[in-house]
CSV table of C-alpha atoms (C1' of nucleotides) in Angstrom, one decimal:
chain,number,residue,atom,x,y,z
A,125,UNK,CA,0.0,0.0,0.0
A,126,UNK,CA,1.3,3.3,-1.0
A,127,UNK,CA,2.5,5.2,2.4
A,128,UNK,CA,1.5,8.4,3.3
A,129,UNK,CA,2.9,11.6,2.2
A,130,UNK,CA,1.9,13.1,5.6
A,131,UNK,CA,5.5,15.0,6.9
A,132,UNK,CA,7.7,16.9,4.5
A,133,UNK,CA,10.0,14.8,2.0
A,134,UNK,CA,13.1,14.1,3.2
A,135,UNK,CA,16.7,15.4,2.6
A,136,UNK,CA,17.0,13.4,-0.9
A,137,UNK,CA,13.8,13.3,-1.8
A,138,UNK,CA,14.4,16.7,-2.1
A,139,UNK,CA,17.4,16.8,-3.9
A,140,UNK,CA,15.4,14.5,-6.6
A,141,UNK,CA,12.5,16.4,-6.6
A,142,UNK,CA,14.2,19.6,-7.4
A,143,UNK,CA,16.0,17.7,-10.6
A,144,UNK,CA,12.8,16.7,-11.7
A,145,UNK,CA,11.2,20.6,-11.4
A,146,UNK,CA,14.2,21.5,-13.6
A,147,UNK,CA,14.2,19.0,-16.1
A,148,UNK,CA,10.5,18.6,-16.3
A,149,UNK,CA,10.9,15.1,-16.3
A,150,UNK,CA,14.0,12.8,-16.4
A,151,UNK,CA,14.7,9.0,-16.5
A,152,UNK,CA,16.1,7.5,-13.7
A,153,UNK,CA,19.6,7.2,-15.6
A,154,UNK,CA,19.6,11.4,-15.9
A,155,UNK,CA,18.1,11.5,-11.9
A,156,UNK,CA,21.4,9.5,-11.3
A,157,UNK,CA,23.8,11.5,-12.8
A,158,UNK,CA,22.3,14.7,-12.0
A,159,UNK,CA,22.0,14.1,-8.6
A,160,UNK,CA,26.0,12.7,-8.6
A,161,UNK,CA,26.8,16.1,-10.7
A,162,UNK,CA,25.2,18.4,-7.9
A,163,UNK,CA,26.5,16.4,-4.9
A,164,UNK,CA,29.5,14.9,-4.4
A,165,UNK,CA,27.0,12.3,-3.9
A,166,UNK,CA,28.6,8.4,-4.7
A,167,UNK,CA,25.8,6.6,-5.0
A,168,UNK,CA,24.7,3.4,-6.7
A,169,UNK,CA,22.5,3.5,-9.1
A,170,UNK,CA,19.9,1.1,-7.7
A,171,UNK,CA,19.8,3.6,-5.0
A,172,UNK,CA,18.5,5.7,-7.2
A,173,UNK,CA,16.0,3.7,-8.6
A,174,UNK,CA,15.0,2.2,-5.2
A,175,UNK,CA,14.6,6.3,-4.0
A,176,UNK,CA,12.3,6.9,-7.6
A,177,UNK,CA,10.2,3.4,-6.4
A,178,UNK,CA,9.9,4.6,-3.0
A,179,UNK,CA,8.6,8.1,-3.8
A,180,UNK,CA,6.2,6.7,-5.9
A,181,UNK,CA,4.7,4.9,-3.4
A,182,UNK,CA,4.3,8.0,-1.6
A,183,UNK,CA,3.1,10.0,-4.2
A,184,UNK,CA,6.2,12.4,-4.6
A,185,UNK,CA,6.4,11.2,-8.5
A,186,UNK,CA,4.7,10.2,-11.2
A,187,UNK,CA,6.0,7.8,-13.6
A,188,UNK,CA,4.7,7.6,-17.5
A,189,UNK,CA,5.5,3.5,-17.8
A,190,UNK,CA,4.7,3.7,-21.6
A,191,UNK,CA,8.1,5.4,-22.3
A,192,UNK,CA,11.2,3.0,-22.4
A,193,UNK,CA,13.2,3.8,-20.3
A,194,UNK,CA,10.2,4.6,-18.1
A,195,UNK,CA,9.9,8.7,-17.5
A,196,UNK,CA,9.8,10.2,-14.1
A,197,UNK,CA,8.2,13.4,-12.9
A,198,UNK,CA,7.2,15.6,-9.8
A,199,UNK,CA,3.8,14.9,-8.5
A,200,UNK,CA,3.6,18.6,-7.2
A,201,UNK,CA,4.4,22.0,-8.1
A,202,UNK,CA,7.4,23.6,-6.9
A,203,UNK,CA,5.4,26.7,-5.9
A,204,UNK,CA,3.0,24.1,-3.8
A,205,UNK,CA,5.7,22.4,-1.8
A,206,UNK,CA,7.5,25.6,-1.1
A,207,UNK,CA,4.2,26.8,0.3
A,208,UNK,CA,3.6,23.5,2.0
A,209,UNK,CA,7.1,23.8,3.3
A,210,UNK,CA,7.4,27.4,3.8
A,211,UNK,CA,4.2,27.4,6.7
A,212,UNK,CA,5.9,24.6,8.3
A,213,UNK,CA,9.0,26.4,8.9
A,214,UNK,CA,6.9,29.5,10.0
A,215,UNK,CA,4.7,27.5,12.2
A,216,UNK,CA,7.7,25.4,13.6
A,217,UNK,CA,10.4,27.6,14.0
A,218,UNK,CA,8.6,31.5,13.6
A,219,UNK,CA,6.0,30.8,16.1
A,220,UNK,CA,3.5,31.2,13.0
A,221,UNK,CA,4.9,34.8,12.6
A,222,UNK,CA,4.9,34.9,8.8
A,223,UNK,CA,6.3,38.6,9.5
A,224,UNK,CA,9.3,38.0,11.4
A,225,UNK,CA,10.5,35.5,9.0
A,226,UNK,CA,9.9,38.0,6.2
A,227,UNK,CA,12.1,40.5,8.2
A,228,UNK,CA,14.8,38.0,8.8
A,229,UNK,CA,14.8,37.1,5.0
A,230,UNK,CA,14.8,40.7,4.1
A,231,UNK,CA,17.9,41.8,6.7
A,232,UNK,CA,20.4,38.6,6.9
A,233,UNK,CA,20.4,37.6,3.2
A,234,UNK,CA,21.6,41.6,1.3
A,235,UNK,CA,19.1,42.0,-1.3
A,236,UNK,CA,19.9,44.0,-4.2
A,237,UNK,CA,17.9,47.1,-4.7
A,238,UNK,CA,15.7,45.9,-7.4
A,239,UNK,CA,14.8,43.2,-5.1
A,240,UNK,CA,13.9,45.7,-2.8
A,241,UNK,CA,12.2,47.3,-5.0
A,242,UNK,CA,10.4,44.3,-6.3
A,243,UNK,CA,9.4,43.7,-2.5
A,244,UNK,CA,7.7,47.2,-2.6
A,245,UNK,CA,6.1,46.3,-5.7
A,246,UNK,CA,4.5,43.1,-4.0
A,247,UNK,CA,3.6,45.3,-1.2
A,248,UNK,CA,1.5,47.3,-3.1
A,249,UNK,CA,-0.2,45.2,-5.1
A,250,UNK,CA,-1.0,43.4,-1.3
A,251,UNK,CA,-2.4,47.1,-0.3
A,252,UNK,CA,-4.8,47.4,-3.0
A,253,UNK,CA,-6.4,43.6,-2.7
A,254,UNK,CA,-6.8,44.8,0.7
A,255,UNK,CA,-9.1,48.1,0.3
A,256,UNK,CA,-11.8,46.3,-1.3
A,257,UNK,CA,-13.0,43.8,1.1
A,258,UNK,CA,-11.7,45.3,4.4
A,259,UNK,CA,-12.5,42.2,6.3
A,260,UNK,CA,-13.2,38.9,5.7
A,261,UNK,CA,-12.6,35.6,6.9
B,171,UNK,CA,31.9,11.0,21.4
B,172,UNK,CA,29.4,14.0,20.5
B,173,UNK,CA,27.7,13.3,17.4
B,174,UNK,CA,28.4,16.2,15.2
B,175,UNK,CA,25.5,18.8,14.5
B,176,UNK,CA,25.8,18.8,11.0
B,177,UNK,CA,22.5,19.1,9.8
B,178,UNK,CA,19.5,20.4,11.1
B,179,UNK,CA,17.6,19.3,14.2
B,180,UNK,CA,15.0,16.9,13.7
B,181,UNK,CA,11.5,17.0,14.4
B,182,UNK,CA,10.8,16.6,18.3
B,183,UNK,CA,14.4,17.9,18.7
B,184,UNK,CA,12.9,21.1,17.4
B,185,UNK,CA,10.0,21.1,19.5
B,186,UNK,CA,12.3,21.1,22.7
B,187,UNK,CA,14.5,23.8,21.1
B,188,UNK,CA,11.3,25.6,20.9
B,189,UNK,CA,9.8,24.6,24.8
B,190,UNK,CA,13.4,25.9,26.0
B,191,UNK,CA,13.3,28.9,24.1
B,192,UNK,CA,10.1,30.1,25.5
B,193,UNK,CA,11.3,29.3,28.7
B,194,UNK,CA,15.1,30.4,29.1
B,195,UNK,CA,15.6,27.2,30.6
B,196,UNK,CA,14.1,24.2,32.0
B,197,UNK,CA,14.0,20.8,34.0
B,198,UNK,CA,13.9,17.6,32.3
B,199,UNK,CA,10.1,17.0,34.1
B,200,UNK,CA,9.2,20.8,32.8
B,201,UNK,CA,10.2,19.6,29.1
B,202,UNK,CA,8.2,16.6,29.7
B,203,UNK,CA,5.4,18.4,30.7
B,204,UNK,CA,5.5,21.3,28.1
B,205,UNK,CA,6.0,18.8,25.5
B,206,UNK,CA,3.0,16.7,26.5
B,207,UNK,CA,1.0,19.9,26.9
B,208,UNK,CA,2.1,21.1,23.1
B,209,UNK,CA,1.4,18.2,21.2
B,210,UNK,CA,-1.1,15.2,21.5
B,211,UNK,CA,2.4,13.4,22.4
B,212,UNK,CA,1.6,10.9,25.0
B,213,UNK,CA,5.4,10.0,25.4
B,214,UNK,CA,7.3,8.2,28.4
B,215,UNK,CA,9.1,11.0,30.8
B,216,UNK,CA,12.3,8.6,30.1
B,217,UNK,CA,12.0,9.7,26.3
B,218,UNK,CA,11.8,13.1,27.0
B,219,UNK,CA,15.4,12.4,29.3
B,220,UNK,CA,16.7,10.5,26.4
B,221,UNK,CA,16.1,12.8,23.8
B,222,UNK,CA,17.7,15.6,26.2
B,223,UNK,CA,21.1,13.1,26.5
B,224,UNK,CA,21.2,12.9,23.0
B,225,UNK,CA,20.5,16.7,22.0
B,226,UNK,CA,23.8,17.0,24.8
B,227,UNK,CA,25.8,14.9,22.8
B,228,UNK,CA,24.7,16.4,19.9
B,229,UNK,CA,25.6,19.9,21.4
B,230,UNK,CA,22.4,21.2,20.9
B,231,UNK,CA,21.6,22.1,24.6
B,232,UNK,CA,23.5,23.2,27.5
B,233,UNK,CA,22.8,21.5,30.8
B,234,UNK,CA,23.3,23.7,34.1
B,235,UNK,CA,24.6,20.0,36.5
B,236,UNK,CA,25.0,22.0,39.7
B,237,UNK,CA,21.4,22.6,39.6
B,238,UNK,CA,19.1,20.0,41.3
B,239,UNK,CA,17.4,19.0,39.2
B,240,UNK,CA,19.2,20.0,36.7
B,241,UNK,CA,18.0,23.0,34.1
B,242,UNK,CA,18.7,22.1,30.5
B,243,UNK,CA,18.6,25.2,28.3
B,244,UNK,CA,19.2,25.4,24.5
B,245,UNK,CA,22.4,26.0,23.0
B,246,UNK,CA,21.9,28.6,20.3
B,247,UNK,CA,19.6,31.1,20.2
B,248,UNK,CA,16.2,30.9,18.2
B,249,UNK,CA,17.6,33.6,16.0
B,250,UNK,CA,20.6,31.8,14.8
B,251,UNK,CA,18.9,28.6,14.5
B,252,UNK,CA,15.9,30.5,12.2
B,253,UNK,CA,18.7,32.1,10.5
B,254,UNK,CA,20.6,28.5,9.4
B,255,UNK,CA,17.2,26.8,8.9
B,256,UNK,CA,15.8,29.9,7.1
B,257,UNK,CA,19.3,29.7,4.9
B,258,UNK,CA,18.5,26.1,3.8
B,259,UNK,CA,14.9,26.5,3.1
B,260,UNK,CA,16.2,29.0,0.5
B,261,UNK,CA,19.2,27.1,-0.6
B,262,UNK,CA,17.4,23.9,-1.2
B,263,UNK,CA,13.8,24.9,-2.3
B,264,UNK,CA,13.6,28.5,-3.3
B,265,UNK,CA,16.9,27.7,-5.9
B,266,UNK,CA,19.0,30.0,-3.7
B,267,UNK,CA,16.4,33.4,-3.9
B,268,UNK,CA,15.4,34.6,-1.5
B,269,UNK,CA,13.4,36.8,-3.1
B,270,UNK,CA,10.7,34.8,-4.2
B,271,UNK,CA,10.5,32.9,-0.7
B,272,UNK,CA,9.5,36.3,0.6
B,273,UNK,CA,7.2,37.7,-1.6
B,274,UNK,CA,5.8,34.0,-1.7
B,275,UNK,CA,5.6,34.5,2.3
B,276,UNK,CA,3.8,37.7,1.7
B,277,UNK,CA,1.4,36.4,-0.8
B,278,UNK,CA,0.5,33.3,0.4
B,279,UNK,CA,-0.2,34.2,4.2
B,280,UNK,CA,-2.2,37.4,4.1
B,281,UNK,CA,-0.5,39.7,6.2
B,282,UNK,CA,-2.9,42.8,8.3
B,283,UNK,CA,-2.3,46.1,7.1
B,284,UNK,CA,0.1,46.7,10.1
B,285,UNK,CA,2.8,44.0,9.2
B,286,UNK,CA,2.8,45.6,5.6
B,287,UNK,CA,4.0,48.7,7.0
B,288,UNK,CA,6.2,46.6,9.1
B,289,UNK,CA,7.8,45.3,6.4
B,290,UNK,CA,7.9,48.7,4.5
B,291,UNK,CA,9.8,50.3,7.1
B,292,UNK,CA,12.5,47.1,7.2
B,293,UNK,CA,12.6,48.3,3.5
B,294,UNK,CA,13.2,51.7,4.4
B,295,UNK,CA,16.2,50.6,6.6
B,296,UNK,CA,17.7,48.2,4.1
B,297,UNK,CA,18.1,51.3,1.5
B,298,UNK,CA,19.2,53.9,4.1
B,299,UNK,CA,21.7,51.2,4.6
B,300,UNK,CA,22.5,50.7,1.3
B,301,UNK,CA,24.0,54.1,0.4
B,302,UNK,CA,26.8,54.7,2.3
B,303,UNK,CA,28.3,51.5,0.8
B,304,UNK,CA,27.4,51.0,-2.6
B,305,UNK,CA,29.5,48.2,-3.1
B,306,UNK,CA,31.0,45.6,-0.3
B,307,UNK,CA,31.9,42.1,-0.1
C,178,DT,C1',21.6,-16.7,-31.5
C,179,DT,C1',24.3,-14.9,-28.1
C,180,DG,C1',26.9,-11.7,-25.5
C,181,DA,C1',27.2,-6.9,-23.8
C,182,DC,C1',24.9,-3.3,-21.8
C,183,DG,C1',21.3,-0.7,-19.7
C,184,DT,C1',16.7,-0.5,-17.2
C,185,DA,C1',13.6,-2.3,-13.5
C,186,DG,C1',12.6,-4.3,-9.1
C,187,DC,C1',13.0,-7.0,-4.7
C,188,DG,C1',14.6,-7.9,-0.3
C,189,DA,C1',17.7,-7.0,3.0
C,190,DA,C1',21.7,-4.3,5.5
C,191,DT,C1',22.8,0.0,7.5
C,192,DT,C1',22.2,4.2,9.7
C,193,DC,C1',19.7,7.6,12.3
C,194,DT,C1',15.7,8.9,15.1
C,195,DT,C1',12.4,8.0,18.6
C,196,DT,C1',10.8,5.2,22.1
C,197,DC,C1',10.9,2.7,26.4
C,198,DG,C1',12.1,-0.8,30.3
C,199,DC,C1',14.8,-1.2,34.0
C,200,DT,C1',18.1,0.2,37.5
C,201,DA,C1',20.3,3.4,40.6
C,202,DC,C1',20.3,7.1,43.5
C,203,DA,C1',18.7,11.3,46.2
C,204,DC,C1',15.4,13.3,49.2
C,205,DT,C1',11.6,13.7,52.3
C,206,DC,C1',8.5,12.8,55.9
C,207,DA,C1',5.9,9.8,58.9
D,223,DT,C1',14.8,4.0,59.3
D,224,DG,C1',12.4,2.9,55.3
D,225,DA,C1',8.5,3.6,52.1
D,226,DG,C1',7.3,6.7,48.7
D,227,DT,C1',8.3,9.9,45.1
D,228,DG,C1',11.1,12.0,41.6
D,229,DT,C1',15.5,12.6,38.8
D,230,DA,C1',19.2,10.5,36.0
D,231,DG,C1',21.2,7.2,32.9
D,232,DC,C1',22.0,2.9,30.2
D,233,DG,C1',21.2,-0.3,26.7
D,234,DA,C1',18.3,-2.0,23.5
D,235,DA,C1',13.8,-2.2,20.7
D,236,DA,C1',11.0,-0.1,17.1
D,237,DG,C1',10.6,2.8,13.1
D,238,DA,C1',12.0,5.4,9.2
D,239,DA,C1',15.3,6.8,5.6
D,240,DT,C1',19.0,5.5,2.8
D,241,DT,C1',21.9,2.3,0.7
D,242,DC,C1',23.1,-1.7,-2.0
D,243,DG,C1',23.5,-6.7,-3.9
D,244,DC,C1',21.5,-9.6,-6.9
D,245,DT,C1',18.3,-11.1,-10.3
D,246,DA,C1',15.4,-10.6,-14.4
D,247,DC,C1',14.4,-8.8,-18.7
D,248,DG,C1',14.9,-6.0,-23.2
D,249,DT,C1',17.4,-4.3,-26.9
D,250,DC,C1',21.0,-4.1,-30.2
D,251,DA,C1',24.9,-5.5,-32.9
D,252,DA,C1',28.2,-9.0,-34.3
DNA sequence: TTGACGTAGCGAATTCTTTCGCTACACTCA
DNA sequence: TGAGTGTAGCGAAAGAATTCGCTACGTCAA
């Protein structure tokens, strides 16, 4: 039975799902040496196979079995698991303060100014959703 | 030997970090309790003790002996440990920007008017900041 | 056909985290 | 003093993530 995708994916299920947002989808020949390329990872390559197999199980991937070899690709968006993974960290580590992680990004990584003014551009547009419907649940 | 901190704290290690934290400072039985109290986590009080030897070894809380009982408090401060987890978030699913993990943050939670201007005012700082030096390693 | 080479998959070993049972020791108070 | 209560610590079980060895099967070229 296919386990749970309850908690986060781990440390390399990360590093294989990232692969697989860049490459759109990859076989698990170009997993392996993508993930050996970015790491100084030594792996075998059954380990990666055994990694795709066991993220399918869980739903990370999705596998098109009609293609030889067999195709491999995220199950999720990259924008949907950073938001997944993004509240977690605020709710586990901000005390659910979206704000003061924002602040923290904002002062210990140096943006460049047209980040900063990109920010301010986001800012606004948040501003003018808000005048509309001044509350709502 | 102590286990090195290499990577981040796990899980319930995280939720202690958090319980000492909040309270500068705390017994093994205080943990226990906070911990219970926190989550639905119906553990043994001998976990608890355990996982408090191990975060020792692993140097991720102090432990105050002369006490009785003794206080365990955390070892770094829930601003550098935000920081380092904040700093792999980016580096491992936001591609290294941390640009878009903010204005995701700001998009994706909606923020009150107040913590907009909050975050317009960090803004402010950042570019004050930003002129004397122009350019800086 | 058959040998070389690559993909696919299973089960089990290894490593790390989380859990607990059991023991020892200190302290208190009737 | 000694029964009761709580802290401290050890070693090992249980669980989860990661790794690999070995086998089967397809394809392709000599």
């Amino acid at each position: 039975m296919a386990r749970s995708a309850s908690s986060q994916p781990t440390e390399v299920e990360l590093q294989i799902l990232r692969i697989l947002w860049q490459s759109g989808g990859s076989t698990a020949r170009e997993v392996h040496n993508a993930l050996a390329a970015a790491e100084a990872k030594e792996t075998n390559y059954s380990t990666t196979v055994k990694m795709l197999a066991v993220m399918l199980e869980k739903g990370l991937v999705k596998r098109d079995e009609s293609a030889s070899p067999q195709i491999f690709s995220a199950a999720t968006s990259q924008k949907a698991t950073q938001r997944r993974m993004l509240g977690d960290l605020i709710d586990k580590v901000y005390d659910g303060s979206a704000l003061s992680l924002v602040l923290q990004a904002l002062s210990s990584r140096k943006a460049t100014a047209g980040e900063l003014t990109e920010v301010r551009r986001m800012l606004d547009e948040l501003e003018k959703l808000r005048q509309p419907r001044p509350d709502h649940e």
